[in-house]
Amino acid sequence: DTLDEVVRNQPSRASARQNTRQALRRTFTDPGSSDDEGIVEMMSTNRTPTGDYVEDYNTLGHLFRLPSGFNVRRNWLTQLSSLDGATGNKTYSPQVGDSVVYIPKAHYDTIQKFPTGGNSSVPWKTWPTNSPLPVVRCTVKDIRYRFPYDDYYRRRGEEDDRCTSLVAILSLVVTGIPEFSTNRVFPWPKPEFISRQTRSSSLSFEVSIFLNSCVDFILPENLYLWRIQKLEAAIGANNNDPVGLDITSYYNEPSGHS
């Protein structure tokens, strides 16, 4: 009797609030995911971006809401390392607190293919000009994640010319600069960093990384140093002649690193 009474007392149609909740619930499939079931995403009722980072949408051009039927690649944010690094795919996903090396020239090449608005796209232009800094060591202070850039998500053409993954916006603080020496055999700085000493405030900037075919411009510090050391050792073993040199080497993550 109690069950019959409950059934009889149920509303004959869903309320407006229930309908709204259903309209804001969307199921999609994550490309590349091992999970065969759809992911339920609860959509925000906000139609216009607000808050401290509104320029991520108004200036940088990130999608604020993912249109119905659109999918983005998310799985790269969970990987720590990848054998695909040699092909230009992201080798790892930085985490807050990581010590990384930022390579402006490689970043410049990415910007040429994917220009974005705002000064954050060209951080080296705000650096001190008294000495060149081909690389700098940084600590990842903060990360925020955004949908892809609207223009590059909708762009027609090959997949390599589009941005279809989530974008990680890294807030970096410079902790070290390269050590220069006048008697070096090689035209690049030593694979060492010295602490940046300044009386002014810390040097910080933002960069955005996402899946693309460009060369990485953010590398873990230990991986960057290892690559330079291996390259210099191979050139030295070849009488300091890099012509025709073919190097194959495999990196093993030091114990205690994740």
mmCIF file of C-alpha atoms in Angstrom:
data_model
loop_
_atom_site.group_PDB
_atom_site.id
_atom_site.type_symbol
_atom_site.label_atom_id
_atom_site.label_comp_id
_atom_site.label_asym_id
_atom_site.label_seq_id
_atom_site.Cartn_x
_atom_site.Cartn_y
_atom_site.Cartn_z
ATOM 1 C CA ASP A 1 0.000 0.000 0.000
ATOM 2 C CA THR A 2 2.795 2.400 0.823
ATOM 3 C CA LEU A 3 4.446 1.811 -2.563
ATOM 4 C CA ASP A 4 1.178 2.384 -4.423
ATOM 5 C CA GLU A 5 0.680 5.644 -2.557
ATOM 6 C CA VAL A 6 4.184 6.869 -3.478
ATOM 7 C CA VAL A 7 3.636 6.069 -7.150
ATOM 8 C CA ARG A 8 0.256 7.838 -7.216
ATOM 9 C CA ASN A 9 1.722 10.933 -5.572
ATOM 10 C CA GLN A 10 4.593 11.326 -8.068
ATOM 11 C CA PRO A 11 4.268 14.343 -10.394
ATOM 12 C CA SER A 12 2.953 13.542 -13.849
ATOM 13 C CA ARG A 13 5.706 15.562 -15.519
ATOM 14 C CA ALA A 14 9.178 16.709 -14.595
ATOM 15 C CA SER A 15 9.550 20.113 -13.011
ATOM 16 C CA ALA A 16 11.354 22.946 -14.766
ATOM 17 C CA ARG A 17 14.318 22.483 -12.424
ATOM 18 C CA GLN A 18 14.570 18.787 -13.323
ATOM 19 C CA ASN A 19 14.443 19.600 -17.019
ATOM 20 C CA THR A 20 17.204 22.152 -16.586
ATOM 21 C CA ARG A 21 19.408 19.605 -14.840
ATOM 22 C CA GLN A 22 18.913 17.136 -17.653
ATOM 23 C CA ALA A 23 19.753 19.803 -20.231
ATOM 24 C CA LEU A 24 23.029 20.521 -18.444
ATOM 25 C CA ARG A 25 24.026 16.855 -18.315
ATOM 26 C CA ARG A 26 25.997 15.639 -21.336
ATOM 27 C CA THR A 27 27.695 12.337 -22.064
ATOM 28 C CA PHE A 28 30.776 12.155 -24.283
ATOM 29 C CA THR A 29 33.562 9.721 -25.126
ATOM 30 C CA ASP A 30 37.176 10.556 -24.294
ATOM 31 C CA PRO A 31 39.279 9.770 -27.416
ATOM 32 C CA GLY A 32 42.145 7.450 -26.570
ATOM 33 C CA SER A 33 40.717 6.503 -23.195
ATOM 34 C CA SER A 34 40.691 2.882 -22.057
ATOM 35 C CA ASP A 35 37.314 3.473 -20.449
ATOM 36 C CA ASP A 36 34.588 2.203 -22.781
ATOM 37 C CA GLU A 37 31.820 3.984 -20.925
ATOM 38 C CA GLY A 38 30.801 7.544 -21.657
ATOM 39 C CA ILE A 39 31.828 10.329 -19.306
ATOM 40 C CA VAL A 40 29.063 12.437 -17.820
ATOM 41 C CA GLU A 41 29.893 16.135 -17.787
ATOM 42 C CA MET A 42 27.841 18.662 -15.836
ATOM 43 C CA MET A 43 27.706 21.920 -17.764
ATOM 44 C CA SER A 44 27.913 25.305 -16.073
ATOM 45 C CA THR A 45 24.939 27.615 -16.430
ATOM 46 C CA ASN A 46 27.331 30.537 -16.987
ATOM 47 C CA ARG A 47 27.283 31.817 -20.547
ATOM 48 C CA THR A 48 29.974 34.485 -20.228
ATOM 49 C CA PRO A 49 33.446 34.081 -18.683
ATOM 50 C CA THR A 50 34.084 35.988 -15.465
ATOM 51 C CA GLY A 51 36.670 35.995 -12.696
ATOM 52 C CA ASP A 52 40.408 36.518 -12.348
ATOM 53 C CA TYR A 53 41.336 34.724 -15.573
ATOM 54 C CA VAL A 54 38.734 36.124 -17.964
ATOM 55 C CA GLU A 55 41.538 37.108 -20.359
ATOM 56 C CA ASP A 56 42.176 33.420 -21.005
ATOM 57 C CA TYR A 57 39.019 33.601 -23.094
ATOM 58 C CA ASN A 58 38.817 37.225 -24.227
ATOM 59 C CA THR A 59 42.501 37.605 -25.193
ATOM 60 C CA LEU A 60 44.029 34.145 -25.590
ATOM 61 C CA GLY A 61 40.899 32.811 -27.298
ATOM 62 C CA HIS A 62 40.189 29.629 -25.336
ATOM 63 C CA LEU A 63 36.765 28.066 -25.733
ATOM 64 C CA PHE A 64 34.664 28.885 -22.671
ATOM 65 C CA ARG A 65 32.095 26.173 -23.297
ATOM 66 C CA LEU A 66 32.718 23.076 -25.378
ATOM 67 C CA PRO A 67 30.046 22.964 -28.113
ATOM 68 C CA SER A 68 27.827 19.913 -28.269
ATOM 69 C CA GLY A 69 29.411 17.129 -30.297
ATOM 70 C CA PHE A 70 32.956 18.454 -29.809
ATOM 71 C CA ASN A 71 35.566 16.219 -28.147
ATOM 72 C CA VAL A 72 38.987 17.064 -26.734
ATOM 73 C CA ARG A 73 41.985 14.882 -25.974
ATOM 74 C CA ARG A 74 42.622 14.757 -22.235
ATOM 75 C CA ASN A 75 44.681 11.627 -21.611
ATOM 76 C CA TRP A 76 48.053 13.353 -22.188
ATOM 77 C CA LEU A 77 47.613 15.147 -18.847
ATOM 78 C CA THR A 78 48.091 11.871 -16.965
ATOM 79 C CA GLN A 79 51.299 10.681 -18.609
ATOM 80 C CA LEU A 80 54.681 11.095 -16.923
ATOM 81 C CA SER A 81 56.881 10.037 -19.851
ATOM 82 C CA SER A 82 56.472 8.872 -23.425
ATOM 83 C CA LEU A 83 58.554 7.274 -26.152
ATOM 84 C CA ASP A 84 56.801 9.621 -28.595
ATOM 85 C CA GLY A 85 58.951 12.568 -27.480
ATOM 86 C CA ALA A 86 61.204 12.165 -30.524
ATOM 87 C CA THR A 87 58.236 12.767 -32.840
ATOM 88 C CA GLY A 88 57.241 16.046 -31.229
ATOM 89 C CA ASN A 89 54.476 14.765 -28.986
ATOM 90 C CA LYS A 90 54.536 15.977 -25.392
ATOM 91 C CA THR A 91 56.940 13.879 -23.355
ATOM 92 C CA TYR A 92 55.254 14.453 -20.019
ATOM 93 C CA SER A 93 52.677 16.555 -18.225
ATOM 94 C CA PRO A 94 54.296 19.044 -15.788
ATOM 95 C CA GLN A 95 53.084 19.127 -12.214
ATOM 96 C CA VAL A 96 53.222 21.908 -9.634
ATOM 97 C CA GLY A 97 56.666 21.936 -8.004
ATOM 98 C CA ASP A 98 58.511 20.393 -10.973
ATOM 99 C CA SER A 99 61.919 21.817 -11.897
ATOM 100 C CA VAL A 100 61.871 22.345 -15.660
ATOM 101 C CA VAL A 101 63.959 23.950 -18.391
ATOM 102 C CA TYR A 102 62.301 26.475 -20.686
ATOM 103 C CA ILE A 103 63.728 26.799 -24.235
ATOM 104 C CA PRO A 104 62.640 30.115 -25.840
ATOM 105 C CA LYS A 105 63.718 29.173 -29.406
ATOM 106 C CA ALA A 106 61.561 26.035 -29.386
ATOM 107 C CA HIS A 107 58.688 28.075 -27.901
ATOM 108 C CA TYR A 108 59.097 30.626 -30.693
ATOM 109 C CA ASP A 109 58.738 27.873 -33.300
ATOM 110 C CA THR A 110 55.510 26.708 -31.641
ATOM 111 C CA ILE A 111 54.154 30.272 -31.567
ATOM 112 C CA GLN A 112 54.833 30.631 -35.300
ATOM 113 C CA LYS A 113 52.493 27.717 -35.924
ATOM 114 C CA PHE A 114 49.976 28.583 -33.196
ATOM 115 C CA PRO A 115 50.045 32.360 -32.559
ATOM 116 C CA THR A 116 48.131 33.399 -29.441
ATOM 117 C CA GLY A 117 47.325 36.790 -27.998
ATOM 118 C CA GLY A 118 48.827 38.521 -25.002
ATOM 119 C CA ASN A 119 52.366 39.137 -23.769
ATOM 120 C CA SER A 120 52.453 35.699 -22.147
ATOM 121 C CA SER A 121 53.095 34.262 -25.617
ATOM 122 C CA VAL A 122 56.574 35.838 -25.841
ATOM 123 C CA PRO A 123 57.951 35.954 -22.270
ATOM 124 C CA TRP A 124 61.595 36.421 -23.307
ATOM 125 C CA LYS A 125 60.804 39.924 -24.556
ATOM 126 C CA THR A 126 60.329 41.026 -20.935
ATOM 127 C CA TRP A 127 63.617 39.542 -19.725
ATOM 128 C CA PRO A 128 66.725 41.582 -18.888
ATOM 129 C CA THR A 129 68.670 42.395 -22.068
ATOM 130 C CA ASN A 130 72.166 42.612 -20.585
ATOM 131 C CA SER A 131 72.914 38.980 -21.497
ATOM 132 C CA PRO A 132 71.273 36.348 -23.725
ATOM 133 C CA LEU A 133 69.434 33.505 -22.034
ATOM 134 C CA PRO A 134 69.019 30.610 -24.499
ATOM 135 C CA VAL A 135 67.516 28.485 -21.703
ATOM 136 C CA VAL A 136 66.396 29.066 -18.119
ATOM 137 C CA ARG A 137 65.577 26.759 -15.244
ATOM 138 C CA CYS A 138 62.151 27.277 -13.689
ATOM 139 C CA THR A 139 59.851 25.908 -11.028
ATOM 140 C CA VAL A 140 56.215 25.249 -11.903
ATOM 141 C CA LYS A 141 54.268 27.370 -9.419
ATOM 142 C CA ASP A 142 50.741 26.906 -10.698
ATOM 143 C CA ILE A 143 48.774 25.239 -13.488
ATOM 144 C CA ARG A 144 45.306 25.952 -14.814
ATOM 145 C CA TYR A 145 43.592 23.968 -17.535
ATOM 146 C CA ARG A 146 41.497 25.300 -20.393
ATOM 147 C CA PHE A 147 39.595 24.037 -23.390
ATOM 148 C CA PRO A 148 41.453 24.397 -26.733
ATOM 149 C CA TYR A 149 41.817 27.679 -28.594
ATOM 150 C CA ASP A 150 38.665 28.352 -30.572
ATOM 151 C CA ASP A 151 40.475 29.247 -33.821
ATOM 152 C CA TYR A 152 42.765 26.224 -33.791
ATOM 153 C CA TYR A 153 40.082 23.777 -32.737
ATOM 154 C CA ARG A 154 37.830 24.742 -35.642
ATOM 155 C CA ARG A 155 40.688 25.145 -38.117
ATOM 156 C CA ARG A 156 40.363 23.018 -41.236
ATOM 157 C CA GLY A 157 43.236 20.882 -42.414
ATOM 158 C CA GLU A 158 45.539 18.248 -40.984
ATOM 159 C CA GLU A 159 45.368 17.222 -37.332
ATOM 160 C CA ASP A 160 48.893 18.606 -36.766
ATOM 161 C CA ASP A 161 47.633 22.082 -37.673
ATOM 162 C CA ARG A 162 44.842 22.011 -35.093
ATOM 163 C CA CYS A 163 44.610 22.159 -31.295
ATOM 164 C CA THR A 164 42.246 19.443 -30.115
ATOM 165 C CA SER A 165 43.598 18.740 -26.631
ATOM 166 C CA LEU A 166 43.155 20.425 -23.292
ATOM 167 C CA VAL A 167 45.663 23.227 -22.772
ATOM 168 C CA ALA A 168 47.794 23.521 -19.623
ATOM 169 C CA ILE A 169 48.752 27.103 -18.737
ATOM 170 C CA LEU A 170 51.920 26.952 -16.629
ATOM 171 C CA SER A 171 52.965 29.700 -14.229
ATOM 172 C CA LEU A 172 56.768 29.532 -14.073
ATOM 173 C CA VAL A 173 59.315 31.233 -11.813
ATOM 174 C CA VAL A 174 62.934 31.423 -13.001
ATOM 175 C CA THR A 175 65.280 29.753 -10.494
ATOM 176 C CA GLY A 176 68.471 29.407 -12.535
ATOM 177 C CA ILE A 177 70.329 30.722 -15.568
ATOM 178 C CA PRO A 178 72.929 28.918 -17.691
ATOM 179 C CA GLU A 179 76.586 29.062 -16.759
ATOM 180 C CA PHE A 180 78.589 30.668 -19.560
ATOM 181 C CA SER A 181 82.299 30.021 -20.134
ATOM 182 C CA THR A 182 84.676 31.595 -22.673
ATOM 183 C CA ASN A 183 86.841 28.486 -23.086
ATOM 184 C CA ARG A 184 84.107 26.000 -23.995
ATOM 185 C CA VAL A 185 84.431 23.792 -27.047
ATOM 186 C CA PHE A 186 80.711 23.778 -27.632
ATOM 187 C CA PRO A 187 78.671 26.814 -28.736
ATOM 188 C CA TRP A 188 75.995 26.305 -26.078
ATOM 189 C CA PRO A 189 76.140 26.881 -22.304
ATOM 190 C CA LYS A 190 77.420 24.219 -19.913
ATOM 191 C CA PRO A 191 74.797 21.673 -18.800
ATOM 192 C CA GLU A 192 74.616 23.392 -15.417
ATOM 193 C CA PHE A 193 72.560 26.179 -13.899
ATOM 194 C CA ILE A 194 73.477 28.819 -11.367
ATOM 195 C CA SER A 195 70.931 30.387 -9.058
ATOM 196 C CA ARG A 196 69.499 33.586 -10.409
ATOM 197 C CA GLN A 197 70.530 36.427 -8.134
ATOM 198 C CA THR A 198 68.611 39.671 -8.322
ATOM 199 C CA ARG A 199 67.560 42.437 -5.991
ATOM 200 C CA SER A 200 64.306 42.888 -7.817
ATOM 201 C CA SER A 201 61.242 40.704 -7.603
ATOM 202 C CA SER A 202 61.320 37.184 -8.990
ATOM 203 C CA LEU A 203 61.112 36.733 -12.738
ATOM 204 C CA SER A 204 57.907 34.878 -13.581
ATOM 205 C CA PHE A 205 55.886 34.249 -16.724
ATOM 206 C CA GLU A 206 53.265 31.961 -18.232
ATOM 207 C CA VAL A 207 53.348 29.541 -21.146
ATOM 208 C CA SER A 208 50.736 27.218 -22.623
ATOM 209 C CA ILE A 209 51.390 23.636 -23.674
ATOM 210 C CA PHE A 210 49.147 21.186 -25.508
ATOM 211 C CA LEU A 211 49.407 18.222 -27.849
ATOM 212 C CA ASN A 212 51.003 19.204 -31.166
ATOM 213 C CA SER A 213 53.765 18.126 -33.549
ATOM 214 C CA CYS A 214 56.219 20.869 -32.516
ATOM 215 C CA VAL A 215 59.364 20.215 -30.511
ATOM 216 C CA ASP A 216 58.962 20.463 -26.733
ATOM 217 C CA PHE A 217 59.981 23.788 -25.215
ATOM 218 C CA ILE A 218 59.398 22.627 -21.625
ATOM 219 C CA LEU A 219 61.539 19.715 -20.405
ATOM 220 C CA PRO A 220 62.204 18.212 -16.985
ATOM 221 C CA GLU A 221 65.529 19.599 -15.748
ATOM 222 C CA ASN A 222 67.129 16.186 -15.277
ATOM 223 C CA LEU A 223 66.135 15.090 -18.805
ATOM 224 C CA TYR A 224 67.501 18.295 -20.365
ATOM 225 C CA LEU A 225 70.861 17.984 -18.561
ATOM 226 C CA TRP A 226 71.146 14.322 -19.500
ATOM 227 C CA ARG A 227 70.581 15.058 -23.188
ATOM 228 C CA ILE A 228 73.229 17.785 -23.297
ATOM 229 C CA GLN A 229 75.757 15.632 -21.437
ATOM 230 C CA LYS A 230 75.193 12.665 -23.760
ATOM 231 C CA LEU A 231 75.497 14.881 -26.842
ATOM 232 C CA GLU A 232 78.751 16.459 -25.660
ATOM 233 C CA ALA A 233 80.217 13.052 -24.777
ATOM 234 C CA ALA A 234 79.367 11.669 -28.230
ATOM 235 C CA ILE A 235 80.864 14.684 -30.029
ATOM 236 C CA GLY A 236 83.983 14.510 -27.871
ATOM 237 C CA ALA A 237 84.412 10.823 -28.678
ATOM 238 C CA ASN A 238 84.273 11.776 -32.364
ATOM 239 C CA ASN A 239 87.239 14.200 -32.094
ATOM 240 C CA ASN A 240 84.828 17.083 -31.457
ATOM 241 C CA ASP A 241 83.422 16.697 -34.956
ATOM 242 C CA PRO A 242 79.591 16.565 -35.053
ATOM 243 C CA VAL A 243 79.424 15.975 -38.831
ATOM 244 C CA GLY A 244 77.835 12.633 -39.658
ATOM 245 C CA LEU A 245 77.378 11.785 -35.992
ATOM 246 C CA ASP A 246 74.486 9.410 -35.287
ATOM 247 C CA ILE A 247 73.484 9.109 -31.615
ATOM 248 C CA THR A 248 71.101 6.585 -30.094
ATOM 249 C CA SER A 249 70.753 6.729 -26.327
ATOM 250 C CA TYR A 250 68.082 5.769 -23.821
ATOM 251 C CA TYR A 251 67.123 7.747 -20.765
ATOM 252 C CA ASN A 252 66.435 6.051 -17.453
ATOM 253 C CA GLU A 253 64.502 8.084 -14.906
ATOM 254 C CA PRO A 254 66.602 8.421 -11.723
ATOM 255 C CA SER A 255 65.187 6.663 -8.694
ATOM 256 C CA GLY A 256 63.083 8.905 -6.510
ATOM 257 C CA HIS A 257 61.623 10.830 -9.462
ATOM 258 C CA SER A 258 58.092 10.424 -10.708
#
